[in-house]
Amino acid sequence: MNASPAGRAATAGRPAPVAPGGTPAEAPAGTGKSQHAYRWLRERIAGEVYAPGHRLVLGTIADELDMSVVPVREAIRRLEAEGLVTFERHVGARVSLIDDTQYRHSMETLAMLEGAATALAAPHLTAEHVAQARRVNRRLVEQLDEFDPRVFTSLNHRFHAVLFAACPNPRLLALVDAEWARLGHLRDSTFAFVPDRARESVREHEALLDLIASGASPADVERAARAHRSATLAAYLAREHPDEAPASTGATPPER
């Protein structure tokens, strides 16, 4: 799962990591201070510079970003809407604690959103897009022998970004990006819990690429992409919560 220089989603809305104690970069031209604060905070949360439970002090953050507390407050409210931040009475804003229920909901949501985005993108994918995705998948295969869950997850995000980045619906893409960021906070890597799932995942990648390359209908592509994401959730639930794991969490790819 879960990232991604291969496509638009690799860079849009994702600033370069800021090291603990580092100086934030200048706000990009054409973006407001609230947007800059949002991106900066989200990157720190995703990178666990601000770990779950960390208290977000508006004045301190504003000083670090050299801005007033107003855009920082707006950014934190936006992160709250995404579930990355929670407000506690008499305490204020904190980075949300990790919750398996939230993780399950986010994975179910991403299965639907990413499936739809990939289906809409499919007619716009060129032979070079498919070749690029296959190259990334070969790197994923190479990772299987000396498995590093974090590296695998990063490459996995890159693979999927190649496929959904061509989606012509920017609002849908923004939602997919938000769920990937949320997953990065909830779980560093699902594959750390279910490493055996990685081998099946790369095989499903190839099947999905074959489906797209064959000119399959958007409906077939969506079913395959959604089933692929849902299978990872099912594997995780079977490992961590066997009493809760559904028998099936997505449609199976069509036979061709």
mmCIF file of C-alpha atoms in Angstrom:
data_model
loop_
_atom_site.group_PDB
_atom_site.id
_atom_site.type_symbol
_atom_site.label_atom_id
_atom_site.label_comp_id
_atom_site.label_asym_id
_atom_site.label_seq_id
_atom_site.Cartn_x
_atom_site.Cartn_y
_atom_site.Cartn_z
ATOM 1 C CA MET A 1 0.000 0.000 0.000
ATOM 2 C CA ASN A 2 0.495 2.681 0.906
ATOM 3 C CA ALA A 3 2.725 6.184 -2.260
ATOM 4 C CA SER A 4 4.792 7.885 -5.358
ATOM 5 C CA PRO A 5 6.860 9.776 -7.877
ATOM 6 C CA ALA A 6 5.368 7.842 -10.769
ATOM 7 C CA GLY A 7 2.289 9.955 -11.284
ATOM 8 C CA ARG A 8 0.529 13.160 -10.496
ATOM 9 C CA ALA A 9 -0.517 11.769 -7.149
ATOM 10 C CA ALA A 10 3.119 11.320 -6.275
ATOM 11 C CA THR A 11 3.689 15.029 -5.876
ATOM 12 C CA ALA A 12 0.371 16.817 -5.735
ATOM 13 C CA GLY A 13 -0.366 17.859 -2.190
ATOM 14 C CA ARG A 14 2.717 16.132 -0.845
ATOM 15 C CA PRO A 15 5.637 18.410 0.046
ATOM 16 C CA ALA A 16 9.116 17.051 0.622
ATOM 17 C CA PRO A 17 9.572 15.589 4.127
ATOM 18 C CA VAL A 18 10.644 18.010 6.829
ATOM 19 C CA ALA A 19 13.114 16.608 9.325
ATOM 20 C CA PRO A 20 12.369 17.070 13.039
ATOM 21 C CA GLY A 21 13.539 20.515 13.992
ATOM 22 C CA GLY A 22 14.061 21.455 10.345
ATOM 23 C CA THR A 23 13.070 24.744 8.835
ATOM 24 C CA PRO A 24 9.908 24.619 6.726
ATOM 25 C CA ALA A 25 10.249 25.584 3.105
ATOM 26 C CA GLU A 26 8.754 28.731 1.676
ATOM 27 C CA ALA A 27 5.069 28.446 0.824
ATOM 28 C CA PRO A 28 4.749 27.515 -2.866
ATOM 29 C CA ALA A 29 3.750 30.345 -5.166
ATOM 30 C CA GLY A 30 0.034 30.534 -5.760
ATOM 31 C CA THR A 31 -0.992 28.803 -2.527
ATOM 32 C CA GLY A 32 -2.343 30.403 0.610
ATOM 33 C CA LYS A 33 -0.865 30.198 4.069
ATOM 34 C CA SER A 34 -3.588 27.831 5.224
ATOM 35 C CA GLN A 35 -2.764 25.432 2.381
ATOM 36 C CA HIS A 36 0.934 25.637 3.185
ATOM 37 C CA ALA A 37 0.251 24.915 6.878
ATOM 38 C CA TYR A 38 -2.036 22.019 5.935
ATOM 39 C CA ARG A 39 0.552 20.393 3.692
ATOM 40 C CA TRP A 40 3.344 20.917 6.212
ATOM 41 C CA LEU A 41 1.326 19.460 9.100
ATOM 42 C CA ARG A 42 0.034 16.534 7.054
ATOM 43 C CA GLU A 43 3.571 15.611 6.003
ATOM 44 C CA ARG A 44 4.750 15.668 9.596
ATOM 45 C CA ILE A 45 1.831 13.533 10.741
ATOM 46 C CA ALA A 46 2.345 11.015 7.913
ATOM 47 C CA GLY A 47 6.070 10.843 8.698
ATOM 48 C CA GLU A 48 5.329 10.455 12.430
ATOM 49 C CA VAL A 49 7.351 13.537 13.294
ATOM 50 C CA TYR A 50 4.107 14.294 15.098
ATOM 51 C CA ALA A 51 3.217 10.878 16.521
ATOM 52 C CA PRO A 52 -0.298 9.749 17.493
ATOM 53 C CA GLY A 53 -1.386 11.674 20.576
ATOM 54 C CA HIS A 54 0.986 14.598 19.917
ATOM 55 C CA ARG A 55 -0.549 17.893 21.016
ATOM 56 C CA LEU A 56 -0.727 20.504 18.250
ATOM 57 C CA VAL A 57 -0.156 23.921 19.823
ATOM 58 C CA LEU A 58 -1.361 26.587 17.421
ATOM 59 C CA GLY A 59 0.979 29.321 18.632
ATOM 60 C CA THR A 60 4.065 27.108 18.431
ATOM 61 C CA ILE A 61 3.218 25.900 14.938
ATOM 62 C CA ALA A 62 2.413 29.444 13.791
ATOM 63 C CA ASP A 63 5.782 30.674 15.052
ATOM 64 C CA GLU A 64 7.579 27.813 13.305
ATOM 65 C CA LEU A 65 5.820 28.612 10.043
ATOM 66 C CA ASP A 66 6.170 32.367 10.518
ATOM 67 C CA MET A 67 2.448 33.058 10.182
ATOM 68 C CA SER A 68 -0.515 33.921 12.365
ATOM 69 C CA VAL A 69 -2.586 31.286 14.162
ATOM 70 C CA VAL A 70 -5.584 31.835 11.840
ATOM 71 C CA PRO A 71 -4.284 29.807 8.833
ATOM 72 C CA VAL A 72 -2.890 27.180 11.212
ATOM 73 C CA ARG A 73 -6.308 26.807 12.827
ATOM 74 C CA GLU A 74 -7.896 26.436 9.381
ATOM 75 C CA ALA A 75 -5.348 23.778 8.433
ATOM 76 C CA ILE A 76 -5.964 21.838 11.637
ATOM 77 C CA ARG A 77 -9.721 21.943 11.077
ATOM 78 C CA ARG A 78 -9.152 20.484 7.614
ATOM 79 C CA LEU A 79 -6.999 17.710 9.084
ATOM 80 C CA GLU A 80 -9.735 17.055 11.646
ATOM 81 C CA ALA A 81 -12.239 16.576 8.807
ATOM 82 C CA GLU A 82 -9.875 13.955 7.341
ATOM 83 C CA GLY A 83 -9.644 12.162 10.693
ATOM 84 C CA LEU A 84 -5.934 12.889 11.192
ATOM 85 C CA VAL A 85 -6.557 15.268 14.102
ATOM 86 C CA THR A 86 -9.007 15.159 16.998
ATOM 87 C CA PHE A 87 -10.061 17.863 19.442
ATOM 88 C CA GLU A 88 -10.257 17.077 23.145
ATOM 89 C CA ARG A 89 -12.055 19.251 25.659
ATOM 90 C CA HIS A 90 -9.687 21.345 27.803
ATOM 91 C CA VAL A 91 -6.748 19.953 25.808
ATOM 92 C CA GLY A 92 -7.101 21.126 22.214
ATOM 93 C CA ALA A 93 -5.944 19.503 19.018
ATOM 94 C CA ARG A 94 -4.038 16.225 19.023
ATOM 95 C CA VAL A 95 -2.842 13.865 16.327
ATOM 96 C CA SER A 96 -5.435 11.084 16.220
ATOM 97 C CA LEU A 97 -4.628 7.821 17.923
ATOM 98 C CA ILE A 98 -4.379 4.721 15.767
ATOM 99 C CA ASP A 99 -7.621 2.772 15.697
ATOM 100 C CA ASP A 100 -8.232 -0.472 13.821
ATOM 101 C CA THR A 101 -11.822 0.552 13.184
ATOM 102 C CA GLN A 102 -10.631 3.735 11.479
ATOM 103 C CA TYR A 103 -8.129 1.708 9.475
ATOM 104 C CA ARG A 104 -10.823 -0.677 8.287
ATOM 105 C CA HIS A 105 -13.122 2.174 7.307
ATOM 106 C CA SER A 106 -10.323 3.931 5.456
ATOM 107 C CA MET A 107 -9.360 0.784 3.541
ATOM 108 C CA GLU A 108 -12.990 0.141 2.589
ATOM 109 C CA THR A 109 -13.320 3.747 1.441
ATOM 110 C CA LEU A 110 -10.083 3.627 -0.552
ATOM 111 C CA ALA A 111 -11.175 0.402 -2.243
ATOM 112 C CA MET A 112 -14.234 2.195 -3.605
ATOM 113 C CA LEU A 113 -12.549 5.509 -4.418
ATOM 114 C CA GLU A 114 -9.406 4.068 -5.982
ATOM 115 C CA GLY A 115 -11.408 1.511 -7.930
ATOM 116 C CA ALA A 116 -13.521 4.300 -9.416
ATOM 117 C CA ALA A 117 -10.499 6.534 -10.102
ATOM 118 C CA THR A 118 -8.623 3.698 -11.817
ATOM 119 C CA ALA A 119 -11.664 2.850 -13.932
ATOM 120 C CA LEU A 120 -12.073 6.471 -15.059
ATOM 121 C CA ALA A 121 -8.347 6.706 -15.753
ATOM 122 C CA ALA A 122 -8.160 3.463 -17.771
ATOM 123 C CA PRO A 123 -9.296 4.919 -21.141
ATOM 124 C CA HIS A 124 -6.615 7.614 -20.787
ATOM 125 C CA LEU A 125 -3.733 5.258 -19.991
ATOM 126 C CA THR A 126 -1.196 4.839 -22.789
ATOM 127 C CA ALA A 127 1.091 1.919 -23.501
ATOM 128 C CA GLU A 128 3.846 3.873 -21.757
ATOM 129 C CA HIS A 129 1.726 4.201 -18.601
ATOM 130 C CA VAL A 130 1.220 0.438 -18.550
ATOM 131 C CA ALA A 131 4.927 -0.164 -19.203
ATOM 132 C CA GLN A 132 5.817 2.236 -16.386
ATOM 133 C CA ALA A 133 3.503 0.406 -13.985
ATOM 134 C CA ARG A 134 5.013 -2.944 -15.011
ATOM 135 C CA ARG A 135 8.494 -1.599 -14.243
ATOM 136 C CA VAL A 136 7.369 -0.577 -10.778
ATOM 137 C CA ASN A 137 5.761 -3.974 -10.264
ATOM 138 C CA ARG A 138 9.036 -5.683 -11.212
ATOM 139 C CA ARG A 139 10.706 -3.682 -8.458
ATOM 140 C CA LEU A 140 8.007 -4.920 -6.090
ATOM 141 C CA VAL A 141 8.795 -8.502 -7.124
ATOM 142 C CA GLU A 142 12.484 -7.868 -6.427
ATOM 143 C CA GLN A 143 11.545 -6.767 -2.905
ATOM 144 C CA LEU A 144 9.935 -10.098 -2.063
ATOM 145 C CA ASP A 145 13.151 -11.990 -1.235
ATOM 146 C CA GLU A 146 14.555 -9.376 1.153
ATOM 147 C CA PHE A 147 11.228 -7.990 2.251
ATOM 148 C CA ASP A 148 11.039 -4.486 3.714
ATOM 149 C CA PRO A 149 7.381 -3.598 4.379
ATOM 150 C CA ARG A 150 7.943 0.161 4.241
ATOM 151 C CA VAL A 151 9.805 0.029 0.919
ATOM 152 C CA PHE A 152 7.173 -2.327 -0.487
ATOM 153 C CA THR A 153 4.370 -0.008 0.601
ATOM 154 C CA SER A 154 6.078 2.994 -0.969
ATOM 155 C CA LEU A 155 6.519 1.172 -4.278
ATOM 156 C CA ASN A 156 2.958 -0.128 -4.049
ATOM 157 C CA HIS A 157 1.662 3.425 -3.777
ATOM 158 C CA ARG A 158 3.815 4.402 -6.738
ATOM 159 C CA PHE A 159 2.349 1.553 -8.801
ATOM 160 C CA HIS A 160 -1.234 2.558 -8.101
ATOM 161 C CA ALA A 161 -0.481 6.252 -8.614
ATOM 162 C CA VAL A 162 0.544 5.520 -12.205
ATOM 163 C CA LEU A 163 -2.881 4.008 -12.816
ATOM 164 C CA PHE A 164 -5.187 6.454 -11.071
ATOM 165 C CA ALA A 165 -3.292 9.696 -11.803
ATOM 166 C CA ALA A 166 -4.871 9.925 -15.273
ATOM 167 C CA CYS A 167 -8.361 10.091 -13.752
ATOM 168 C CA PRO A 168 -10.057 13.178 -15.255
ATOM 169 C CA ASN A 169 -12.067 13.917 -12.083
ATOM 170 C CA PRO A 170 -9.929 16.150 -9.805
ATOM 171 C CA ARG A 171 -12.328 15.913 -6.861
ATOM 172 C CA LEU A 172 -12.133 12.130 -6.905
ATOM 173 C CA LEU A 173 -8.332 12.303 -7.102
ATOM 174 C CA ALA A 174 -8.251 14.629 -4.092
ATOM 175 C CA LEU A 175 -10.295 12.101 -2.108
ATOM 176 C CA VAL A 176 -7.961 9.258 -3.118
ATOM 177 C CA ASP A 177 -4.952 11.334 -2.077
ATOM 178 C CA ALA A 178 -6.555 12.121 1.275
ATOM 179 C CA GLU A 179 -7.258 8.446 2.009
ATOM 180 C CA TRP A 180 -3.691 7.445 1.097
ATOM 181 C CA ALA A 181 -2.411 10.099 3.509
ATOM 182 C CA ARG A 182 -4.809 8.896 6.187
ATOM 183 C CA LEU A 183 -3.685 5.295 5.731
ATOM 184 C CA GLY A 184 -0.073 6.421 6.071
ATOM 185 C CA HIS A 185 -0.981 7.744 9.507
ATOM 186 C CA LEU A 186 -3.080 4.767 10.586
ATOM 187 C CA ARG A 187 -0.657 2.067 9.450
ATOM 188 C CA ASP A 188 3.008 2.477 8.535
ATOM 189 C CA SER A 189 2.582 -0.609 6.339
ATOM 190 C CA THR A 190 -0.168 -3.182 6.254
ATOM 191 C CA PHE A 191 2.367 -5.599 4.746
ATOM 192 C CA ALA A 192 4.288 -5.577 8.027
ATOM 193 C CA PHE A 193 1.317 -7.491 9.461
ATOM 194 C CA VAL A 194 0.605 -9.710 6.438
ATOM 195 C CA PRO A 195 3.907 -10.115 4.516
ATOM 196 C CA ASP A 196 2.585 -13.204 2.711
ATOM 197 C CA ARG A 197 -0.047 -10.999 1.084
ATOM 198 C CA ALA A 198 2.723 -9.215 -0.870
ATOM 199 C CA ARG A 199 3.276 -12.109 -3.320
ATOM 200 C CA GLU A 200 -0.402 -12.340 -4.162
ATOM 201 C CA SER A 201 -0.561 -8.563 -4.467
ATOM 202 C CA VAL A 202 2.072 -8.358 -7.211
ATOM 203 C CA ARG A 203 0.295 -11.127 -9.152
ATOM 204 C CA GLU A 204 -2.941 -9.148 -8.921
ATOM 205 C CA HIS A 205 -1.071 -6.082 -10.186
ATOM 206 C CA GLU A 206 -0.088 -7.947 -13.348
ATOM 207 C CA ALA A 207 -3.643 -9.198 -13.848
ATOM 208 C CA LEU A 208 -4.964 -5.654 -13.470
ATOM 209 C CA LEU A 209 -2.445 -4.355 -16.000
ATOM 210 C CA ASP A 210 -3.356 -7.119 -18.440
ATOM 211 C CA LEU A 211 -7.000 -6.143 -18.056
ATOM 212 C CA ILE A 212 -6.272 -2.478 -18.790
ATOM 213 C CA ALA A 213 -3.969 -3.299 -21.712
ATOM 214 C CA SER A 214 -6.666 -5.512 -23.251
ATOM 215 C CA GLY A 215 -9.095 -2.586 -23.398
ATOM 216 C CA ALA A 216 -11.454 -4.015 -20.786
ATOM 217 C CA SER A 217 -14.523 -2.003 -19.849
ATOM 218 C CA PRO A 218 -14.256 0.550 -17.016
ATOM 219 C CA ALA A 219 -16.694 -1.584 -14.999
ATOM 220 C CA ASP A 220 -14.385 -4.608 -15.218
ATOM 221 C CA VAL A 221 -11.351 -2.492 -14.300
ATOM 222 C CA GLU A 222 -13.169 -1.018 -11.323
ATOM 223 C CA ARG A 223 -14.198 -4.454 -10.031
ATOM 224 C CA ALA A 224 -10.636 -5.763 -10.312
ATOM 225 C CA ALA A 225 -9.051 -2.707 -8.669
ATOM 226 C CA ARG A 226 -11.585 -2.722 -5.854
ATOM 227 C CA ALA A 227 -11.224 -6.460 -5.254
ATOM 228 C CA HIS A 228 -7.431 -6.062 -5.116
ATOM 229 C CA ARG A 229 -7.613 -3.419 -2.365
ATOM 230 C CA SER A 230 -10.314 -5.318 -0.479
ATOM 231 C CA ALA A 231 -8.228 -8.512 -0.496
ATOM 232 C CA THR A 232 -5.465 -6.744 1.425
ATOM 233 C CA LEU A 233 -7.966 -5.619 4.057
ATOM 234 C CA ALA A 234 -9.383 -9.146 4.282
ATOM 235 C CA ALA A 235 -5.881 -10.570 4.794
ATOM 236 C CA TYR A 236 -5.181 -8.054 7.558
ATOM 237 C CA LEU A 237 -8.467 -8.753 9.350
ATOM 238 C CA ALA A 238 -7.929 -12.507 9.080
ATOM 239 C CA ARG A 239 -4.539 -12.059 10.754
ATOM 240 C CA GLU A 240 -5.380 -9.480 13.422
ATOM 241 C CA HIS A 241 -9.124 -9.964 13.989
ATOM 242 C CA PRO A 242 -10.123 -13.411 12.716
ATOM 243 C CA ASP A 243 -13.606 -13.117 14.241
ATOM 244 C CA GLU A 244 -14.282 -9.962 12.235
ATOM 245 C CA ALA A 245 -12.746 -10.889 8.888
ATOM 246 C CA PRO A 246 -15.402 -10.992 6.136
ATOM 247 C CA ALA A 247 -15.556 -13.978 3.838
ATOM 248 C CA SER A 248 -15.209 -11.599 0.896
ATOM 249 C CA THR A 249 -14.697 -7.835 0.823
ATOM 250 C CA GLY A 250 -14.853 -7.193 -2.898
ATOM 251 C CA ALA A 251 -15.854 -8.512 -6.242
ATOM 252 C CA THR A 252 -13.569 -10.941 -7.985
ATOM 253 C CA PRO A 253 -11.946 -9.871 -11.258
ATOM 254 C CA PRO A 254 -13.882 -11.011 -14.324
ATOM 255 C CA GLU A 255 -12.652 -14.059 -16.166
ATOM 256 C CA ARG A 256 -11.230 -13.248 -19.553
#
